[in-house]
Amino acid sequence: MLEIIQDYWLTFLIGQYPNGPLGGLAMTLIVAVLSILMSFPIAIGLAVARSSTWRWLRLASACVVNFVRGIPLLMLIFWCYFVIPIMTGYAVSGFWTLVCALTIYEASYLSEVIRAGIASIPKGQTEAARSLGGSYMLTVRSVVLPQALFNVLPGITSQFISTIKETSLGYVIAVNELTFAANQINNQLLTQPLQVFTILAVIYFLLCFLLSRGLSAIETSIRRKRGLL
Amino acid sequence: MDFLLPADQMALLLGGVRTTVLLFAIAWVIAFALAIALVVIRATDYRPCRWFVDAFVAYHRNVPLLVQVMFWYFGMPELLPETIRFWLYDHNAEFCFAVIALALGSAAYQAEDIRSGLRAIPATQFEAARALGCSYLETMRYIVVPQALRISLPPLVGRALLLFKNTSIAMAIGVAELTYRTREIENLTFKTFQIFGIATVLYLIGTFSLMALGSWIERRTTPGRKEHRNA
Amino acid sequence: MTAAIVSLDHVNKWYGPHHVLQDVSLEIGKGEVVVICGPSGSGKSTLIRTINALEPIRDGKLLLNGVDVHGKGTDLNKLRQSVGFVFQQFNLFPHMSVLDNVTFAPIRIQKRPRAEAEALARELLAKVGLAEKADSFPGFLSGGQQQRVAIARALALQPPVILFDEPTSALDPEMVGEVLQVMKSLARDGMTMVCVTHEMGFAREVGDRIVFMDQGRIVVDTTPELFFDAPDHPRIKRFLSDVKGEH
Ligand SMILES: Nc1ncnc2c1ncn2[C@@H]1O[C@H](COP(=O)(O)OP(=O)(O)O)[C@@H](O)[C@H]1O
Ligand SMILES: [Mg+2]
């Protein structure tokens, strides 16, 4: 196992780069970060729409969210793979296909988490802001959302972790990420799949485990600072 | 259904549906039983037991399902005795390993859901029942578990949904389930939209049925609901 | 009487079939302290919540500084800046420091310069006796301290009138006094105040008028002297003895 790590650690980390395309863990992180950054504002939009007083807006948001949550991520990836080129007229790389699919998928799940957060804010909070003369938008932006997002930080963290894990599905459409790199290494070695996939699992485990621990430590420290513990 | 797809392709696709449903059903039953076992093991005071369960849960929460599936399919056979290995290869090894990976992963999450349901029951409920003269088992049976299950039900339904959708990951090791068949037929016919459209609708039927089943059970088990409806 | 700051004219409100405000008419002049009391469920909260349009009304007319509160073209956000509201549950923003709670409206709504808003906020916090808590978070404060911050927050817009909805009902008994103290000093400064409260000592001491409500109606609107010393209504007698029993 140590030998594999010695020989292939660079491939695990950055794929064939700089002699070939960037891949491995670096690519996994890029895809995950991009998808999270893009899905977050969409999720907030969907959640706010879902919590609004306009019926049709609530309905539209509910339809989108339930449709996306009703199909496997792999199906969504294939849809993006086929539909985006037709819609945009451009050949889209596997990378962007994956980022788009993950963005849509995670935005839907994240929006449900955020919606629960919004629902958990006592009515008195909005009333206080409105009674000071704050507009609906200001109230949502500076009173409801900051508290709602903070209250559901554990749920948001677990969606981030899910996103990182789901980047592995890029393997199916040949995106050069960590799982893909591990399979390449496995194909070169042929005889040591147990070791290769153990290393792969350990890398994902460390990444996700440490990230969730880190975020929860940050949350605890903010709670302590605000006297909420 | 001929106007949608030729009969032979439809048969292929429906074979995929059957495999998907089997993957889901078998994996779910194993996962639920395993989850309960994990919760019970975790509840013992014996430290190594708790560590084992915590490690099991942490591993399955932090490693992608696809990697777990690959680990079982490519890595595990090395560790198995030859007789079992050959038996597996004769008996649809892909399917077996996919079921194992799906079940273990889902069990870890379900165990967490059940455990947080149990933790949500205030100790006073337990004490009140004991004060009324219930035995430990009666208290659990009539007071604690019913309340805990009601709290755990929505997340458990969510897990079941995810498990159903995640069966599609088995295609990566060649299990001929719905997504696999869909791609196969698409490669043959290039009727991309049609075939993916049908597959998507089939998945939606599955997930929406599960959601409906979930809210039906929820309604059945929520106290006070019946009186409400009659009122 | 000076010009009315708040004036209700035959205001009616329903919750479904429930007629919660029945033909309520009331005038509140500048500098007046009006105490509204009455049994639970009699519509006191509903009444003062209609004054800053937290609740809509069915019919009647409600003027605040001469502006029709429930009129079609009324800019509610602008109007609400001219009336402070203090809630039973304080409703401080837990994710903001005490100072940020008080400067929230001046900076974010009125767009006043931060330095100016902070100076005013510190002055107000000193006035409610919490100058040293400016950088603390609401989570660290006692109920009484939180309610005093809430009063400072309501005062930050320098409104001509301020409404209190049972500001001491959610407090432990030992904290009621500190909040009443702040309210009394406000009253002495000549602030126009509408207070829903069961604190009869407060009503007698600083109240200019007592309005007694029952089942959505104003039953009596009189001076504290007449209200306490010669209650002429059986409901008031019962109410007063109930309130006394509480303490
Ligand atoms: N949002 C609401 N929907 C329906 N009924 C309400 C609502 N809020 C208050 N009520 C009813 O209106 C009546 C007056 O309530 P409220 O003004 O809160 O009374 P008070 O503050 O005097 O205790 C009560 O009977 C209460 O049950
Ligand atoms: Mg009230």
PDB file of N, CA, C and O in Angstrom, chain C residues 116-179:
ATOM      1  N   GLU C 116     -23.068  58.588  13.590  1.00  0.00           N
ATOM      2  CA  GLU C 116     -24.177  59.306  14.219  1.00  0.00           C
ATOM      3  C   GLU C 116     -25.141  58.326  14.894  1.00  0.00           C
ATOM      4  O   GLU C 116     -25.558  58.512  16.046  1.00  0.00           O
ATOM      5  N   ALA C 117     -25.475  57.228  14.183  1.00  0.00           N
ATOM      6  CA  ALA C 117     -26.407  56.237  14.719  1.00  0.00           C
ATOM      7  C   ALA C 117     -25.839  55.589  15.976  1.00  0.00           C
ATOM      8  O   ALA C 117     -26.550  55.345  16.950  1.00  0.00           O
ATOM      9  N   GLU C 118     -24.529  55.319  15.958  1.00  0.00           N
ATOM     10  CA  GLU C 118     -23.925  54.663  17.118  1.00  0.00           C
ATOM     11  C   GLU C 118     -23.886  55.595  18.319  1.00  0.00           C
ATOM     12  O   GLU C 118     -24.098  55.169  19.459  1.00  0.00           O
ATOM     13  N   ALA C 119     -23.622  56.853  18.060  1.00  0.00           N
ATOM     14  CA  ALA C 119     -23.604  57.813  19.163  1.00  0.00           C
ATOM     15  C   ALA C 119     -24.986  57.873  19.817  1.00  0.00           C
ATOM     16  O   ALA C 119     -25.113  57.810  21.050  1.00  0.00           O
ATOM     17  N   LEU C 120     -26.016  57.953  18.977  1.00  0.00           N
ATOM     18  CA  LEU C 120     -27.378  57.987  19.498  1.00  0.00           C
ATOM     19  C   LEU C 120     -27.695  56.692  20.260  1.00  0.00           C
ATOM     20  O   LEU C 120     -28.275  56.718  21.354  1.00  0.00           O
ATOM     21  N   ALA C 121     -27.282  55.568  19.684  1.00  0.00           N
ATOM     22  CA  ALA C 121     -27.576  54.274  20.305  1.00  0.00           C
ATOM     23  C   ALA C 121     -26.932  54.180  21.684  1.00  0.00           C
ATOM     24  O   ALA C 121     -27.553  53.716  22.641  1.00  0.00           O
ATOM     25  N   ARG C 122     -25.695  54.634  21.784  1.00  0.00           N
ATOM     26  CA  ARG C 122     -25.013  54.570  23.084  1.00  0.00           C
ATOM     27  C   ARG C 122     -25.706  55.464  24.104  1.00  0.00           C
ATOM     28  O   ARG C 122     -25.823  55.122  25.284  1.00  0.00           O
ATOM     29  N   GLU C 123     -26.174  56.599  23.622  1.00  0.00           N
ATOM     30  CA  GLU C 123     -26.913  57.505  24.494  1.00  0.00           C
ATOM     31  C   GLU C 123     -28.187  56.821  25.017  1.00  0.00           C
ATOM     32  O   GLU C 123     -28.481  56.855  26.211  1.00  0.00           O
ATOM     33  N   LEU C 124     -28.911  56.163  24.102  1.00  0.00           N
ATOM     34  CA  LEU C 124     -30.146  55.488  24.490  1.00  0.00           C
ATOM     35  C   LEU C 124     -29.861  54.324  25.439  1.00  0.00           C
ATOM     36  O   LEU C 124     -30.590  54.097  26.404  1.00  0.00           O
ATOM     37  N   LEU C 125     -28.780  53.589  25.152  1.00  0.00           N
ATOM     38  CA  LEU C 125     -28.438  52.467  26.029  1.00  0.00           C
ATOM     39  C   LEU C 125     -28.090  52.975  27.424  1.00  0.00           C
ATOM     40  O   LEU C 125     -28.436  52.360  28.434  1.00  0.00           O
ATOM     41  N   ALA C 126     -27.416  54.144  27.491  1.00  0.00           N
ATOM     42  CA  ALA C 126     -27.109  54.727  28.793  1.00  0.00           C
ATOM     43  C   ALA C 126     -28.412  55.074  29.499  1.00  0.00           C
ATOM     44  O   ALA C 126     -28.583  54.859  30.696  1.00  0.00           O
ATOM     45  N   LYS C 127     -29.353  55.583  28.745  1.00  0.00           N
ATOM     46  CA  LYS C 127     -30.628  55.988  29.317  1.00  0.00           C
ATOM     47  C   LYS C 127     -31.385  54.803  29.929  1.00  0.00           C
ATOM     48  O   LYS C 127     -32.035  54.945  30.966  1.00  0.00           O
ATOM     49  N   VAL C 128     -31.292  53.618  29.289  1.00  0.00           N
ATOM     50  CA  VAL C 128     -31.964  52.449  29.864  1.00  0.00           C
ATOM     51  C   VAL C 128     -31.033  51.688  30.797  1.00  0.00           C
ATOM     52  O   VAL C 128     -31.336  50.572  31.226  1.00  0.00           O
ATOM     53  N   GLY C 129     -29.874  52.291  31.081  1.00  0.00           N
ATOM     54  CA  GLY C 129     -28.976  51.710  32.078  1.00  0.00           C
ATOM     55  C   GLY C 129     -28.147  50.546  31.587  1.00  0.00           C
ATOM     56  O   GLY C 129     -27.731  49.697  32.369  1.00  0.00           O
ATOM     57  N   LEU C 130     -27.887  50.471  30.285  1.00  0.00           N
ATOM     58  CA  LEU C 130     -27.154  49.330  29.758  1.00  0.00           C
ATOM     59  C   LEU C 130     -25.973  49.739  28.887  1.00  0.00           C
ATOM     60  O   LEU C 130     -25.589  49.025  27.964  1.00  0.00           O
ATOM     61  N   ALA C 131     -25.386  50.886  29.204  1.00  0.00           N
ATOM     62  CA  ALA C 131     -24.284  51.386  28.386  1.00  0.00           C
ATOM     63  C   ALA C 131     -23.171  50.352  28.250  1.00  0.00           C
ATOM     64  O   ALA C 131     -22.594  50.189  27.174  1.00  0.00           O
ATOM     65  N   GLU C 132     -22.901  49.629  29.338  1.00  0.00           N
ATOM     66  CA  GLU C 132     -21.745  48.716  29.312  1.00  0.00           C
ATOM     67  C   GLU C 132     -22.044  47.416  28.558  1.00  0.00           C
ATOM     68  O   GLU C 132     -21.168  46.614  28.335  1.00  0.00           O
ATOM     69  N   LYS C 133     -23.312  47.212  28.136  1.00  0.00           N
ATOM     70  CA  LYS C 133     -23.655  45.968  27.440  1.00  0.00           C
ATOM     71  C   LYS C 133     -23.664  46.129  25.918  1.00  0.00           C
ATOM     72  O   LYS C 133     -24.054  45.203  25.207  1.00  0.00           O
ATOM     73  N   ALA C 134     -23.244  47.273  25.431  1.00  0.00           N
ATOM     74  CA  ALA C 134     -23.371  47.566  23.998  1.00  0.00           C
ATOM     75  C   ALA C 134     -22.798  46.466  23.107  1.00  0.00           C
ATOM     76  O   ALA C 134     -23.388  46.115  22.082  1.00  0.00           O
ATOM     77  N   ASP C 135     -21.669  45.894  23.495  1.00  0.00           N
ATOM     78  CA  ASP C 135     -21.026  44.927  22.614  1.00  0.00           C
ATOM     79  C   ASP C 135     -21.373  43.488  22.952  1.00  0.00           C
ATOM     80  O   ASP C 135     -20.855  42.553  22.351  1.00  0.00           O
ATOM     81  N   SER C 136     -22.270  43.323  23.911  1.00  0.00           N
ATOM     82  CA  SER C 136     -22.701  41.989  24.287  1.00  0.00           C
ATOM     83  C   SER C 136     -23.757  41.497  23.284  1.00  0.00           C
ATOM     84  O   SER C 136     -24.249  42.269  22.462  1.00  0.00           O
ATOM     85  N   PHE C 137     -24.092  40.207  23.359  1.00  0.00           N
ATOM     86  CA  PHE C 137     -25.173  39.692  22.519  1.00  0.00           C
ATOM     87  C   PHE C 137     -26.407  39.434  23.386  1.00  0.00           C
ATOM     88  O   PHE C 137     -26.274  39.151  24.576  1.00  0.00           O
ATOM     89  N   PRO C 138     -27.605  39.541  22.789  1.00  0.00           N
ATOM     90  CA  PRO C 138     -28.838  39.354  23.562  1.00  0.00           C
ATOM     91  C   PRO C 138     -28.836  38.057  24.375  1.00  0.00           C
ATOM     92  O   PRO C 138     -29.374  38.026  25.479  1.00  0.00           O
ATOM     93  N   GLY C 139     -28.212  37.009  23.823  1.00  0.00           N
ATOM     94  CA  GLY C 139     -28.190  35.725  24.510  1.00  0.00           C
ATOM     95  C   GLY C 139     -27.564  35.769  25.896  1.00  0.00           C
ATOM     96  O   GLY C 139     -27.785  34.890  26.714  1.00  0.00           O
ATOM     97  N   PHE C 140     -26.739  36.795  26.151  1.00  0.00           N
ATOM     98  CA  PHE C 140     -26.084  36.896  27.453  1.00  0.00           C
ATOM     99  C   PHE C 140     -26.885  37.720  28.450  1.00  0.00           C
ATOM    100  O   PHE C 140     -26.493  37.838  29.603  1.00  0.00           O
ATOM    101  N   LEU C 141     -27.964  38.363  27.991  1.00  0.00           N
ATOM    102  CA  LEU C 141     -28.697  39.287  28.858  1.00  0.00           C
ATOM    103  C   LEU C 141     -29.871  38.596  29.536  1.00  0.00           C
ATOM    104  O   LEU C 141     -30.443  37.646  29.013  1.00  0.00           O
ATOM    105  N   SER C 142     -30.242  39.130  30.704  1.00  0.00           N
ATOM    106  CA  SER C 142     -31.446  38.647  31.378  1.00  0.00           C
ATOM    107  C   SER C 142     -32.664  39.190  30.637  1.00  0.00           C
ATOM    108  O   SER C 142     -32.547  40.080  29.786  1.00  0.00           O
ATOM    109  N   GLY C 143     -33.840  38.651  30.978  1.00  0.00           N
ATOM    110  CA  GLY C 143     -35.063  39.111  30.325  1.00  0.00           C
ATOM    111  C   GLY C 143     -35.274  40.612  30.486  1.00  0.00           C
ATOM    112  O   GLY C 143     -35.595  41.316  29.529  1.00  0.00           O
ATOM    113  N   GLY C 144     -35.065  41.097  31.693  1.00  0.00           N
ATOM    114  CA  GLY C 144     -35.267  42.524  31.955  1.00  0.00           C
ATOM    115  C   GLY C 144     -34.317  43.382  31.134  1.00  0.00           C
ATOM    116  O   GLY C 144     -34.710  44.413  30.566  1.00  0.00           O
ATOM    117  N   GLN C 145     -33.065  42.927  31.048  1.00  0.00           N
ATOM    118  CA  GLN C 145     -32.087  43.677  30.249  1.00  0.00           C
ATOM    119  C   GLN C 145     -32.469  43.643  28.779  1.00  0.00           C
ATOM    120  O   GLN C 145     -32.388  44.659  28.080  1.00  0.00           O
ATOM    121  N   GLN C 146     -32.916  42.476  28.300  1.00  0.00           N
ATOM    122  CA  GLN C 146     -33.314  42.389  26.889  1.00  0.00           C
ATOM    123  C   GLN C 146     -34.465  43.339  26.592  1.00  0.00           C
ATOM    124  O   GLN C 146     -34.477  44.015  25.559  1.00  0.00           O
ATOM    125  N   GLN C 147     -35.434  43.411  27.516  1.00  0.00           N
ATOM    126  CA  GLN C 147     -36.571  44.280  27.254  1.00  0.00           C
ATOM    127  C   GLN C 147     -36.132  45.752  27.259  1.00  0.00           C
ATOM    128  O   GLN C 147     -36.640  46.554  26.483  1.00  0.00           O
ATOM    129  N   ARG C 148     -35.160  46.087  28.096  1.00  0.00           N
ATOM    130  CA  ARG C 148     -34.681  47.476  28.087  1.00  0.00           C
ATOM    131  C   ARG C 148     -33.969  47.793  26.770  1.00  0.00           C
ATOM    132  O   ARG C 148     -34.106  48.881  26.222  1.00  0.00           O
ATOM    133  N   VAL C 149     -33.206  46.814  26.257  1.00  0.00           N
ATOM    134  CA  VAL C 149     -32.586  47.016  24.939  1.00  0.00           C
ATOM    135  C   VAL C 149     -33.676  47.201  23.882  1.00  0.00           C
ATOM    136  O   VAL C 149     -33.576  48.063  23.000  1.00  0.00           O
ATOM    137  N   ALA C 150     -34.736  46.400  23.989  1.00  0.00           N
ATOM    138  CA  ALA C 150     -35.824  46.501  23.010  1.00  0.00           C
ATOM    139  C   ALA C 150     -36.451  47.894  23.047  1.00  0.00           C
ATOM    140  O   ALA C 150     -36.822  48.443  22.002  1.00  0.00           O
ATOM    141  N   ILE C 151     -36.542  48.466  24.235  1.00  0.00           N
ATOM    142  CA  ILE C 151     -37.080  49.833  24.333  1.00  0.00           C
ATOM    143  C   ILE C 151     -36.122  50.815  23.657  1.00  0.00           C
ATOM    144  O   ILE C 151     -36.539  51.686  22.881  1.00  0.00           O
ATOM    145  N   ALA C 152     -34.815  50.628  23.905  1.00  0.00           N
ATOM    146  CA  ALA C 152     -33.833  51.500  23.257  1.00  0.00           C
ATOM    147  C   ALA C 152     -33.922  51.364  21.745  1.00  0.00           C
ATOM    148  O   ALA C 152     -33.840  52.350  21.002  1.00  0.00           O
ATOM    149  N   ARG C 153     -34.112  50.120  21.267  1.00  0.00           N
ATOM    150  CA  ARG C 153     -34.220  49.895  19.827  1.00  0.00           C
ATOM    151  C   ARG C 153     -35.432  50.639  19.262  1.00  0.00           C
ATOM    152  O   ARG C 153     -35.361  51.248  18.191  1.00  0.00           O
ATOM    153  N   ALA C 154     -36.548  50.582  20.002  1.00  0.00           N
ATOM    154  CA  ALA C 154     -37.754  51.263  19.523  1.00  0.00           C
ATOM    155  C   ALA C 154     -37.566  52.779  19.535  1.00  0.00           C
ATOM    156  O   ALA C 154     -38.138  53.493  18.709  1.00  0.00           O
ATOM    157  N   LEU C 155     -36.735  53.258  20.476  1.00  0.00           N
ATOM    158  CA  LEU C 155     -36.528  54.705  20.572  1.00  0.00           C
ATOM    159  C   LEU C 155     -35.540  55.229  19.535  1.00  0.00           C
ATOM    160  O   LEU C 155     -35.469  56.433  19.289  1.00  0.00           O
ATOM    161  N   ALA C 156     -34.770  54.306  18.931  1.00  0.00           N
ATOM    162  CA  ALA C 156     -33.678  54.733  18.059  1.00  0.00           C
ATOM    163  C   ALA C 156     -34.166  55.530  16.854  1.00  0.00           C
ATOM    164  O   ALA C 156     -33.423  56.315  16.275  1.00  0.00           O
ATOM    165  N   LEU C 157     -35.418  55.323  16.466  1.00  0.00           N
ATOM    166  CA  LEU C 157     -35.948  56.088  15.337  1.00  0.00           C
ATOM    167  C   LEU C 157     -36.564  57.396  15.809  1.00  0.00           C
ATOM    168  O   LEU C 157     -37.130  58.137  15.015  1.00  0.00           O
ATOM    169  N   GLN C 158     -36.451  57.669  17.100  1.00  0.00           N
ATOM    170  CA  GLN C 158     -37.005  58.877  17.705  1.00  0.00           C
ATOM    171  C   GLN C 158     -38.456  59.107  17.302  1.00  0.00           C
ATOM    172  O   GLN C 158     -38.809  60.173  16.787  1.00  0.00           O
ATOM    173  N   PRO C 159     -39.291  58.072  17.535  1.00  0.00           N
ATOM    174  CA  PRO C 159     -40.693  58.181  17.128  1.00  0.00           C
ATOM    175  C   PRO C 159     -41.457  59.076  18.101  1.00  0.00           C
ATOM    176  O   PRO C 159     -41.106  59.136  19.283  1.00  0.00           O
ATOM    177  N   PRO C 160     -42.474  59.751  17.636  1.00  0.00           N
ATOM    178  CA  PRO C 160     -43.277  60.594  18.516  1.00  0.00           C
ATOM    179  C   PRO C 160     -44.179  59.791  19.448  1.00  0.00           C
ATOM    180  O   PRO C 160     -44.686  60.351  20.428  1.00  0.00           O
ATOM    181  N   VAL C 161     -44.406  58.509  19.137  1.00  0.00           N
ATOM    182  CA  VAL C 161     -45.257  57.700  19.995  1.00  0.00           C
ATOM    183  C   VAL C 161     -44.691  56.282  20.064  1.00  0.00           C
ATOM    184  O   VAL C 161     -44.078  55.802  19.109  1.00  0.00           O
ATOM    185  N   ILE C 162     -44.894  55.649  21.216  1.00  0.00           N
ATOM    186  CA  ILE C 162     -44.363  54.301  21.353  1.00  0.00           C
ATOM    187  C   ILE C 162     -45.421  53.395  21.986  1.00  0.00           C
ATOM    188  O   ILE C 162     -46.134  53.792  22.899  1.00  0.00           O
ATOM    189  N   LEU C 163     -45.549  52.182  21.418  1.00  0.00           N
ATOM    190  CA  LEU C 163     -46.577  51.238  21.856  1.00  0.00           C
ATOM    191  C   LEU C 163     -45.925  50.085  22.620  1.00  0.00           C
ATOM    192  O   LEU C 163     -44.893  49.567  22.198  1.00  0.00           O
ATOM    193  N   PHE C 164     -46.533  49.711  23.743  1.00  0.00           N
ATOM    194  CA  PHE C 164     -46.006  48.597  24.537  1.00  0.00           C
ATOM    195  C   PHE C 164     -47.074  47.510  24.630  1.00  0.00           C
ATOM    196  O   PHE C 164     -48.192  47.789  25.058  1.00  0.00           O
ATOM    197  N   ASP C 165     -46.734  46.273  24.250  1.00  0.00           N
ATOM    198  CA  ASP C 165     -47.696  45.180  24.407  1.00  0.00           C
ATOM    199  C   ASP C 165     -47.235  44.267  25.542  1.00  0.00           C
ATOM    200  O   ASP C 165     -46.398  43.401  25.350  1.00  0.00           O
ATOM    201  N   GLU C 166     -47.787  44.460  26.711  1.00  0.00           N
ATOM    202  CA  GLU C 166     -47.428  43.684  27.896  1.00  0.00           C
ATOM    203  C   GLU C 166     -45.921  43.508  28.028  1.00  0.00           C
ATOM    204  O   GLU C 166     -45.418  42.373  28.020  1.00  0.00           O
ATOM    205  N   PRO C 167     -45.189  44.600  28.169  1.00  0.00           N
ATOM    206  CA  PRO C 167     -43.726  44.520  28.150  1.00  0.00           C
ATOM    207  C   PRO C 167     -43.131  43.784  29.340  1.00  0.00           C
ATOM    208  O   PRO C 167     -41.978  43.376  29.283  1.00  0.00           O
ATOM    209  N   THR C 168     -43.905  43.586  30.402  1.00  0.00           N
ATOM    210  CA  THR C 168     -43.328  42.932  31.583  1.00  0.00           C
ATOM    211  C   THR C 168     -43.917  41.554  31.851  1.00  0.00           C
ATOM    212  O   THR C 168     -43.546  40.900  32.810  1.00  0.00           O
ATOM    213  N   SER C 169     -44.818  41.093  30.981  1.00  0.00           N
ATOM    214  CA  SER C 169     -45.519  39.840  31.284  1.00  0.00           C
ATOM    215  C   SER C 169     -44.644  38.608  31.133  1.00  0.00           C
ATOM    216  O   SER C 169     -44.924  37.575  31.732  1.00  0.00           O
ATOM    217  N   ALA C 170     -43.594  38.709  30.321  1.00  0.00           N
ATOM    218  CA  ALA C 170     -42.752  37.532  30.124  1.00  0.00           C
ATOM    219  C   ALA C 170     -41.555  37.536  31.069  1.00  0.00           C
ATOM    220  O   ALA C 170     -40.664  36.713  30.935  1.00  0.00           O
ATOM    221  N   LEU C 171     -41.561  38.473  32.005  1.00  0.00           N
ATOM    222  CA  LEU C 171     -40.380  38.627  32.860  1.00  0.00           C
ATOM    223  C   LEU C 171     -40.566  37.948  34.209  1.00  0.00           C
ATOM    224  O   LEU C 171     -41.681  37.849  34.724  1.00  0.00           O
ATOM    225  N   ASP C 172     -39.445  37.496  34.773  1.00  0.00           N
ATOM    226  CA  ASP C 172     -39.484  37.031  36.161  1.00  0.00           C
ATOM    227  C   ASP C 172     -39.803  38.237  37.039  1.00  0.00           C
ATOM    228  O   ASP C 172     -39.382  39.357  36.729  1.00  0.00           O
ATOM    229  N   PRO C 173     -40.533  38.034  38.143  1.00  0.00           N
ATOM    230  CA  PRO C 173     -41.015  39.154  38.971  1.00  0.00           C
ATOM    231  C   PRO C 173     -39.904  40.135  39.361  1.00  0.00           C
ATOM    232  O   PRO C 173     -40.130  41.354  39.334  1.00  0.00           O
ATOM    233  N   GLU C 174     -38.704  39.621  39.657  1.00  0.00           N
ATOM    234  CA  GLU C 174     -37.676  40.546  40.154  1.00  0.00           C
ATOM    235  C   GLU C 174     -37.160  41.474  39.060  1.00  0.00           C
ATOM    236  O   GLU C 174     -36.419  42.416  39.328  1.00  0.00           O
ATOM    237  N   MET C 175     -37.542  41.224  37.790  1.00  0.00           N
ATOM    238  CA  MET C 175     -37.040  42.067  36.706  1.00  0.00           C
ATOM    239  C   MET C 175     -38.077  43.066  36.212  1.00  0.00           C
ATOM    240  O   MET C 175     -37.781  43.914  35.380  1.00  0.00           O
ATOM    241  N   VAL C 176     -39.292  42.932  36.734  1.00  0.00           N
ATOM    242  CA  VAL C 176     -40.358  43.817  36.269  1.00  0.00           C
ATOM    243  C   VAL C 176     -40.023  45.273  36.600  1.00  0.00           C
ATOM    244  O   VAL C 176     -40.164  46.168  35.768  1.00  0.00           O
ATOM    245  N   GLY C 177     -39.501  45.480  37.800  1.00  0.00           N
ATOM    246  CA  GLY C 177     -39.238  46.829  38.277  1.00  0.00           C
ATOM    247  C   GLY C 177     -38.321  47.637  37.383  1.00  0.00           C
ATOM    248  O   GLY C 177     -38.612  48.793  37.047  1.00  0.00           O
ATOM    249  N   GLU C 178     -37.220  47.010  36.939  1.00  0.00           N
ATOM    250  CA  GLU C 178     -36.243  47.760  36.140  1.00  0.00           C
ATOM    251  C   GLU C 178     -36.841  48.248  34.820  1.00  0.00           C
ATOM    252  O   GLU C 178     -36.524  49.341  34.353  1.00  0.00           O
ATOM    253  N   VAL C 179     -37.726  47.416  34.234  1.00  0.00           N
ATOM    254  CA  VAL C 179     -38.350  47.817  32.970  1.00  0.00           C
ATOM    255  C   VAL C 179     -39.369  48.929  33.218  1.00  0.00           C
ATOM    256  O   VAL C 179     -39.423  49.927  32.483  1.00  0.00           O
TER     257      VAL C 179
END
